[in-house]
Amino acid sequence: MTTALRVEGLTKRFAGMIANDDVNFDLLPGEIHCLFGENGAGKSTLSSCIFGFYRPDRGQIFVSGEPVHVGSPIDAIRHGIGMVHQHFVLVPEFTVLENIIVGTQRSGIGLKAADARKKLSRICESYGIVVDLDAYVWQLPVGRQQWVEILKALYLDARILILDEPTAVLTPGESRILFNIIGEMCARGLSIILITHKLAEVMQSNRVTVLRKGRVVATLKTSETSPDELVRLMVGRDVSFSVAKPALAPGEEVLAVEGLTARGHWGETVLNNISFSVARHEILGIAGVAGNGQKELFEVLCGVRKPDAGAIRLRGEDVAGLTPRALMDRGVGHIPDDRFREGLVPEFSIAENLVLGWQRSPKYRTGLMMDRRAIADLARDMIAQYQIAARDETVAAGKLSGGNAQKVIIAREFLHASGLILANQPTRGLDVGVIEYVQRQLLKKRGEGFAIVLASEELSDLFSLADRIAVMFKGEIMGIVDPRTTTIAEVGVLMAGGREGGRS
Ligand SMILES: Nc1ncnc2c1ncn2[C@@H]1O[C@H](COP(=O)(O)OP(=O)(O)OP(=O)(O)O)[C@@H](O)[C@H]1O
Ligand SMILES: [Mg+2]
């Protein structure tokens, strides 16, 4: 069978490091082929080379058996290749329709607006995709923004579609819809390259290529491999998926929230009468489908959103309405869910990002000057501990792979917090080896006496880490349950808005 796409001997270097090393890869018509590998293994780089975003140093790309030159994304699109990036590249102030046709018209590959609208409506209908073409992108939740990217590729008649961690920003329900549509695309002869860290998704594909430090270590049929084997190939060791949580009696109360209420841009209630408390040595899990108030809850707790009513007490002190700075000074660490927009300054180095917000601390100063050497030493230590894949501590955070950027934020917050950690989706986008490490770190902090609020869409994370789980639905807490006496199914009922049967 002729391959839809073939890559031969592709090598891509960035200053001082090799991101793709002599990669061979092929994609069959109608196939879903996963790229699997640790954070920084070179998956996004390989995709970006295929899509003409990066120019490889060596190697040849073939489309339908013919050698092609892909010098830019426009070339890629002409050859029927589409890509949805790990970090979206939409213009928030434009509508969905404008985002799709802008750029394509100028380069002579798109249609007039009216024709574009017709074509897009037809595509949406045939795949059952629901998106308002006239909505502004800034109004859309991230999951919906992804549909825009996928629509754009279909609109440009992609026959080969590269999806870089598409489900990292989707709820489980949205992920299922995406997989149905991917299946439909394959049935129509499209070929898909899917990048994901989730083993369950890898196992739904036809074949998987495992990358390690830029090299291909294996290409396997998923029907002939297992999650355990894939993880071993990826990290070169066994990863235990269950971390042992020692029994610990909660200590004194650290954070208490009472009757917290907050409204959104249009006056709608986003948090409704939320109450809970977290004590030393305790992890309070927050379960819920994304978009049910978790983000707003964390924003209020870390001081970037003002509550409209209710009390927040930190070790007895009323802190509602304090600035993020004041809360940081009181020992609150915050890992936001949108790491690139809120957590990092892309132009700053890893070292600078690791002390971001703490540059004035005496720890990092000698007299009036920043103590560059102390900061560099610290950064090298963090790079080693968290296995951050980077040449050294001077690399700009914007050049890190998605997972490695996340590690910088986690390292900084774990380093500076003293007492309370607010973690919103901390393991999103991390490879399974690093997830295990972060889970151990959370438990270590719990052991040291921290109080931790941990939101995760992965119920398995919450069941293995949390001492209690609060379930959010439409801005309310539906119930707070004990994971030792509650099943995942019962939590699922609360997540869908059912009430708790009187347990606490
Ligand atoms: N523009 C760039 N400049 C310098 N180095 C880069 C650049 N883009 C990527 N790299 C480096 O290349 C390596 C591979 O990164 P890549 O983004 O391909 O990893 P990945 O497999 O997609 O990881 P993740 O799962 O974390 O997204 C990393 O070490 C990264 O720091
Ligand atoms: Mg990546």
XYZ file of C-alpha atoms and ligand atoms in Angstrom:
536
model
C 0.000 0.000 0.000
C 1.295 3.504 -0.747
C 1.878 5.443 2.411
C -0.092 8.651 2.946
C 3.024 10.188 4.451
C 6.561 9.041 4.931
C 9.453 10.699 6.701
C 12.977 9.506 6.031
C 16.059 10.334 8.072
C 14.664 13.535 9.548
C 17.033 15.407 11.840
C 16.297 18.719 13.545
C 18.722 20.536 15.814
C 18.166 23.577 17.971
C 21.139 25.511 19.262
C 23.118 22.968 21.207
C 20.627 20.120 21.179
C 19.163 17.546 18.863
C 15.359 17.392 18.974
C 14.848 14.834 16.183
C 17.614 12.387 15.377
C 17.392 10.497 12.073
C 13.650 9.810 12.422
C 11.898 7.376 10.092
C 8.131 7.334 10.221
C 5.249 6.375 7.969
C 1.507 6.879 7.987
C -0.961 4.666 6.116
C -4.189 5.882 4.504
C -7.065 5.781 6.995
C -4.747 5.096 9.908
C -4.467 6.653 13.370
C -0.773 6.637 14.240
C 0.247 7.843 17.699
C 3.461 9.546 18.662
C 4.279 8.610 22.237
C 7.199 9.724 24.346
C 8.415 11.617 27.381
C 8.113 15.388 27.723
C 10.749 16.815 25.420
C 11.172 13.609 23.369
C 10.634 15.552 20.138
C 6.990 14.827 19.236
C 5.912 18.435 18.630
C 9.150 19.162 16.797
C 8.614 16.251 14.406
C 5.048 17.419 13.742
C 6.188 20.977 13.188
C 8.767 19.788 10.647
C 6.114 17.801 8.781
C 3.834 20.857 8.803
C 6.563 23.143 7.495
C 6.732 25.178 10.671
C 10.353 24.201 11.214
C 12.871 23.482 8.496
C 14.579 20.130 9.250
C 18.367 20.009 8.952
C 18.194 16.739 7.091
C 15.636 14.291 5.829
C 12.966 13.879 3.195
C 9.185 13.937 3.403
C 7.019 11.945 0.968
C 3.291 12.470 0.427
C 1.492 9.586 -1.313
C 4.889 8.185 -2.251
C 6.131 11.386 -3.922
C 9.014 13.394 -2.448
C 7.782 16.861 -1.477
C 9.357 20.060 -0.242
C 7.518 21.498 2.746
C 9.071 24.895 3.288
C 6.125 26.498 5.079
C 2.658 25.682 6.446
C 1.221 26.945 3.135
C 3.230 24.234 1.341
C 1.986 21.673 3.847
C -1.628 22.704 3.277
C -1.126 22.462 -0.492
C 0.010 18.873 0.070
C -3.106 18.172 2.132
C -1.453 18.298 5.562
C -3.265 20.016 8.444
C -2.149 20.532 12.026
C -3.736 21.427 15.344
C -1.026 22.819 17.595
C -0.424 22.011 21.247
C -0.806 25.712 21.993
C -3.479 27.263 19.824
C -2.672 30.019 17.404
C -6.110 31.606 17.002
C -6.775 35.352 17.164
C -9.128 35.876 20.132
C -10.645 39.116 18.787
C -11.734 37.459 15.536
C -14.807 35.322 15.019
C -14.574 31.622 14.268
C -15.239 32.268 10.580
C -12.669 35.075 10.410
C -10.052 32.926 12.099
C -10.570 30.194 9.554
C -10.504 32.337 6.437
C -7.859 34.863 7.466
C -4.507 33.926 6.039
C -5.997 31.298 3.778
C -7.462 33.954 1.472
C -4.347 36.042 1.323
C -2.283 33.045 0.356
C -4.752 32.180 -2.372
C -5.893 28.877 -0.908
C -9.204 29.961 0.586
C -12.656 30.964 -0.630
C -14.742 34.144 -0.331
C -16.522 34.600 3.004
C -19.949 33.545 1.750
C -18.590 30.433 0.060
C -16.409 29.701 3.060
C -19.432 29.841 5.341
C -21.323 27.435 3.111
C -18.453 24.997 2.948
C -17.895 25.142 6.719
C -21.561 24.599 7.476
C -21.498 21.553 5.228
C -18.433 20.146 7.021
C -19.954 20.776 10.456
C -23.133 19.059 9.423
C -21.476 16.034 7.881
C -19.306 15.427 10.962
C -21.835 16.571 13.530
C -19.530 19.340 14.812
C -21.367 22.066 16.736
C -19.639 25.480 16.577
C -21.131 28.958 16.171
C -19.215 30.411 13.220
C -19.989 33.980 14.350
C -18.871 33.631 17.964
C -15.712 35.472 18.933
C -12.909 33.093 19.770
C -12.310 34.749 23.154
C -15.845 33.786 24.125
C -15.226 30.089 23.502
C -13.996 27.654 26.136
C -10.643 26.063 25.180
C -12.325 22.807 24.192
C -14.389 24.659 21.593
C -11.343 26.532 20.295
C -9.930 23.192 19.370
C -12.902 22.476 17.108
C -12.085 25.689 15.279
C -8.582 24.422 14.591
C -9.900 21.072 13.391
C -12.533 22.781 11.222
C -9.847 24.920 9.676
C -7.887 21.834 8.637
C -10.980 20.170 7.176
C -11.909 23.417 5.413
C -8.491 23.381 3.753
C -9.151 19.814 2.543
C -6.535 18.154 4.747
C -6.016 14.469 3.984
C -3.435 14.143 6.729
C -4.212 15.673 10.100
C -1.730 16.122 12.932
C -3.299 16.570 16.381
C -0.844 17.596 19.107
C -2.290 16.595 22.499
C -5.852 17.468 21.489
C -7.492 15.970 24.563
C -5.276 17.784 27.076
C -7.828 20.617 27.063
C -10.966 18.507 26.628
C -13.336 17.074 29.183
C -13.845 13.291 29.078
C -17.143 13.836 27.258
C -15.565 16.138 24.679
C -12.721 13.648 24.202
C -15.221 10.916 23.367
C -16.841 13.174 20.766
C -13.412 13.954 19.303
C -12.572 10.258 19.022
C -15.867 9.586 17.253
C -15.055 12.305 14.746
C -11.495 11.021 14.322
C -12.961 7.582 13.600
C -15.285 9.131 11.027
C -12.377 10.956 9.372
C -10.401 7.726 9.089
C -13.417 5.949 7.622
C -13.385 8.643 4.929
C -9.740 7.934 4.194
C -8.036 10.695 6.194
C -4.888 9.729 8.060
C -4.253 10.988 11.571
C -1.068 11.567 13.542
C -2.128 11.765 17.176
C 0.143 12.950 19.963
C -1.042 12.010 23.423
C 0.281 11.073 26.857
C -2.861 9.132 27.699
C -2.338 5.397 27.310
C -6.038 4.688 26.886
C -5.996 6.916 23.805
C -2.833 5.350 22.431
C -4.463 1.939 22.719
C -7.379 3.148 20.548
C -5.053 3.897 17.625
C -3.771 1.531 14.931
C -0.043 1.951 15.422
C 2.261 3.810 17.764
C 5.762 5.162 17.314
C 7.699 5.649 20.533
C 10.225 8.483 20.601
C 12.993 8.768 23.147
C 15.371 11.705 23.259
C 14.613 12.507 19.623
C 15.075 8.969 18.306
C 12.517 6.384 17.260
C 12.801 3.414 19.612
C 9.943 1.371 18.151
C 6.933 1.391 15.864
C 4.321 -1.133 16.961
C 0.780 -2.215 16.189
C -1.262 -1.341 19.265
C -2.997 -4.722 19.012
C 0.395 -6.328 19.577
C 1.596 -4.237 22.514
C 0.445 -3.210 25.991
C 0.465 -0.021 28.072
C 3.191 -1.517 30.287
C 5.429 -2.265 27.337
C 4.908 1.216 25.892
C 5.807 2.893 29.176
C 8.900 0.744 29.511
C 9.961 1.680 25.978
C 9.301 5.329 26.690
C 11.137 5.805 29.982
C 13.302 2.711 30.092
C 11.934 1.570 33.455
C 8.686 0.414 35.043
C 6.362 3.127 36.320
C 4.068 2.309 39.195
C 0.685 3.820 38.512
C -0.369 3.749 42.128
C 1.377 5.846 44.734
C 1.099 4.792 48.354
C -0.664 7.383 50.471
C 0.216 6.988 54.141
C -2.594 7.474 56.650
C -2.192 10.854 58.364
C -4.439 12.591 60.836
C -5.324 16.095 59.612
C -3.730 18.866 61.692
C -5.089 22.313 62.423
C -7.154 24.116 59.812
C -5.193 26.117 57.213
C -7.835 27.337 54.779
C -11.532 27.841 55.436
C -13.968 29.062 52.833
C -17.509 30.026 53.759
C -20.380 30.987 51.507
C -18.083 32.058 48.692
C -19.983 33.581 45.782
C -18.627 35.209 42.639
C -20.115 36.573 39.439
C -18.763 36.543 35.893
C -18.465 39.193 33.146
C -22.208 39.336 32.526
C -23.270 39.123 36.124
C -23.920 35.391 35.966
C -23.131 33.405 39.103
C -19.918 31.418 38.612
C -19.432 30.395 42.248
C -22.475 29.815 44.377
C -22.192 29.627 48.146
C -19.055 27.477 48.300
C -17.911 26.256 51.712
C -15.082 23.894 52.674
C -11.954 23.732 54.762
C -8.525 22.135 54.384
C -6.172 21.261 57.207
C -2.472 20.557 57.565
C -1.537 17.102 56.214
C -4.616 17.103 54.026
C -5.302 17.052 50.292
C -8.758 18.260 49.338
C -9.592 17.048 45.843
C -11.866 19.081 43.592
C -13.673 16.926 41.051
C -15.862 18.194 38.286
C -16.172 18.489 34.552
C -14.103 21.468 33.355
C -16.066 24.698 33.231
C -18.080 24.123 36.393
C -16.357 26.814 38.433
C -13.000 25.211 39.252
C -11.056 27.870 37.399
C -12.985 30.688 39.094
C -12.579 29.050 42.501
C -8.801 28.940 42.087
C -8.779 32.517 40.802
C -10.588 33.713 43.900
C -8.388 31.657 46.226
C -5.169 32.997 44.706
C -6.375 36.597 44.616
C -6.828 37.352 40.907
C -10.642 37.440 41.096
C -12.646 39.341 43.691
C -15.404 37.387 45.416
C -18.845 39.015 45.643
C -19.692 37.466 48.977
C -18.321 35.033 51.500
C -15.272 34.607 53.684
C -11.818 33.156 53.044
C -9.703 32.570 56.122
C -6.060 31.574 55.969
C -4.865 30.349 59.370
C -7.691 32.390 60.876
C -6.897 35.617 59.005
C -9.551 37.049 56.654
C -7.816 37.146 53.266
C -10.776 37.619 50.893
C -9.869 40.337 48.395
C -6.125 40.326 49.113
C -3.833 40.621 46.099
C -1.944 37.624 44.675
C 1.255 39.207 46.008
C -0.114 39.405 49.555
C -1.235 35.783 49.372
C 2.140 34.630 48.039
C 3.754 36.386 50.990
C 1.480 34.358 53.255
C 2.820 31.129 51.775
C 0.221 30.341 49.124
C 1.525 28.535 46.028
C -0.600 28.379 42.875
C -0.286 26.101 39.847
C -2.722 27.524 37.239
C -4.331 25.338 34.596
C -3.387 27.604 31.698
C 0.367 27.421 32.069
C 1.387 29.557 29.116
C -0.968 32.428 29.712
C -0.696 32.645 33.481
C 2.261 30.721 34.757
C 5.331 31.705 32.773
C 7.004 34.593 30.986
C 8.080 32.918 27.717
C 10.915 35.374 27.015
C 12.478 34.840 30.451
C 14.938 32.037 31.085
C 14.122 28.939 33.102
C 16.157 30.396 35.985
C 14.261 33.701 35.899
C 10.931 31.936 35.724
C 11.866 29.796 38.716
C 12.232 32.892 40.899
C 9.467 34.875 39.189
C 7.683 36.852 41.877
C 10.473 36.096 44.373
C 13.287 38.103 42.787
C 13.244 40.519 45.731
C 13.600 37.808 48.303
C 16.888 38.108 50.269
C 17.586 34.490 49.283
C 18.222 35.670 45.726
C 20.012 38.950 46.399
C 23.434 40.089 47.406
C 23.057 43.672 48.545
C 21.060 45.505 45.870
C 21.897 43.102 43.086
C 20.296 39.838 42.095
C 22.476 36.942 43.138
C 22.829 35.423 39.683
C 24.995 32.600 40.910
C 22.552 31.504 43.636
C 19.696 31.614 41.143
C 21.640 29.604 38.554
C 22.606 26.982 41.169
C 19.018 26.680 42.265
C 17.831 26.393 38.662
C 20.341 23.642 37.873
C 19.163 21.763 40.940
C 15.507 22.060 39.881
C 16.334 21.003 36.302
C 17.929 17.844 37.692
C 15.190 17.093 40.236
C 12.323 17.553 37.816
C 14.256 16.216 34.821
C 13.487 19.359 32.848
C 14.703 18.670 29.304
C 16.737 21.757 28.424
C 20.330 22.482 27.520
C 20.788 24.603 30.646
C 19.066 27.132 32.927
C 19.486 30.031 30.481
C 17.063 28.602 27.897
C 13.936 30.757 27.430
C 10.814 29.145 28.900
C 8.991 29.720 25.598
C 11.337 27.251 23.931
C 10.512 24.412 26.299
C 8.259 21.535 25.340
C 4.748 21.719 26.803
C 5.399 19.285 29.623
C 8.734 20.781 30.559
C 7.172 24.240 30.812
C 4.646 22.791 33.247
C 7.488 21.338 35.323
C 9.056 24.797 35.724
C 5.828 26.137 37.250
C 5.390 23.169 39.550
C 9.003 23.414 40.695
C 8.684 27.157 41.428
C 5.459 26.847 43.387
C 6.590 23.811 45.381
C 9.800 25.645 46.177
C 8.275 28.883 47.450
C 4.957 27.872 48.994
C 4.879 27.401 52.721
C 1.643 26.044 54.016
C -0.934 26.041 51.217
C -0.733 24.793 47.636
C -3.509 25.430 45.124
C -2.997 23.066 42.190
C -5.341 23.187 39.206
C -4.772 20.276 36.798
C -1.077 20.002 37.716
C -0.427 16.792 35.782
C -2.105 17.839 32.548
C 0.220 17.266 29.597
C 2.865 15.469 31.630
C 4.210 12.076 30.631
C 3.360 9.180 32.929
C 6.830 9.074 34.462
C 6.614 12.713 35.496
C 3.038 12.322 36.724
C 4.291 9.709 39.146
C 6.980 12.163 40.320
C 4.550 15.058 40.795
C 2.136 12.829 42.702
C 4.953 11.807 45.039
C 5.864 15.465 45.528
C 2.279 16.328 46.441
C 2.229 13.532 48.997
C 5.595 14.664 50.337
C 4.235 18.174 50.882
C 1.199 16.667 52.582
C 3.560 14.752 54.857
C 5.434 17.961 55.672
C 2.211 19.556 56.879
C 0.998 21.461 53.838
C -2.685 21.836 53.064
C -3.354 21.195 49.389
C -6.332 21.935 47.163
C -6.031 19.772 44.072
C -8.369 19.959 41.082
C -8.085 17.242 38.485
C -10.269 15.934 35.715
C -8.602 12.564 36.196
C -10.703 10.934 38.892
C -8.018 8.288 39.325
C -5.594 11.067 40.413
C -8.060 12.256 43.015
C -8.855 8.800 44.315
C -5.192 8.013 44.859
C -4.173 11.390 46.335
C -7.095 13.140 48.013
C -8.206 12.709 51.602
C -11.616 14.160 50.752
C -13.143 15.017 47.382
C -15.430 18.010 46.815
C -17.484 17.699 43.650
C -18.334 20.857 41.717
C -21.237 21.340 39.359
C -22.397 24.681 37.916
C -20.439 26.672 40.471
C -21.715 24.737 43.473
C -20.293 22.008 45.633
C -22.659 19.059 45.294
C -21.048 17.106 48.077
C -17.781 16.360 49.832
C -17.030 12.648 49.940
C -14.487 10.285 51.460
C -12.727 8.412 48.621
C -12.268 5.345 50.831
C -16.011 4.805 51.092
C -17.171 6.241 47.768
C -16.987 4.784 44.274
C -15.935 6.577 41.108
C -19.497 6.030 39.829
C -20.957 7.858 42.838
C -18.662 10.812 42.200
C -19.750 10.699 38.559
C -23.381 11.158 39.645
C -22.443 14.259 41.662
C -20.395 15.605 38.746
C -23.512 15.427 36.613
C -25.479 17.461 39.144
C -26.991 14.684 41.284
C -27.182 15.313 45.006
C -25.225 13.404 47.592
C -27.021 10.835 49.701
C -26.182 12.387 53.051
C -22.572 11.241 53.366
C -19.823 13.595 54.430
N 12.058 26.627 19.199
C 12.908 25.906 19.948
N 14.130 26.348 20.282
C 14.968 25.614 21.028
N 14.684 24.384 21.500
C 13.484 23.874 21.205
C 12.530 24.606 20.420
N 11.416 23.836 20.295
C 11.667 22.699 20.973
N 12.906 22.716 21.508
C 13.529 21.634 22.292
O 13.423 20.425 21.574
C 13.134 19.327 22.457
C 11.912 18.603 21.976
O 10.784 19.408 22.225
P 9.311 19.031 21.744
O 8.479 20.235 21.976
O 9.370 18.460 20.390
O 8.944 17.872 22.810
P 7.584 17.048 22.980
O 7.920 15.612 22.746
O 6.513 17.636 22.160
O 7.298 17.215 24.550
P 5.917 17.504 25.384
O 5.308 16.168 25.637
O 6.410 18.074 26.677
O 5.074 18.444 24.601
C 12.996 19.926 23.847
O 14.183 19.712 24.558
C 12.776 21.404 23.594
O 13.316 22.186 24.635
Mg 4.820 18.714 22.619
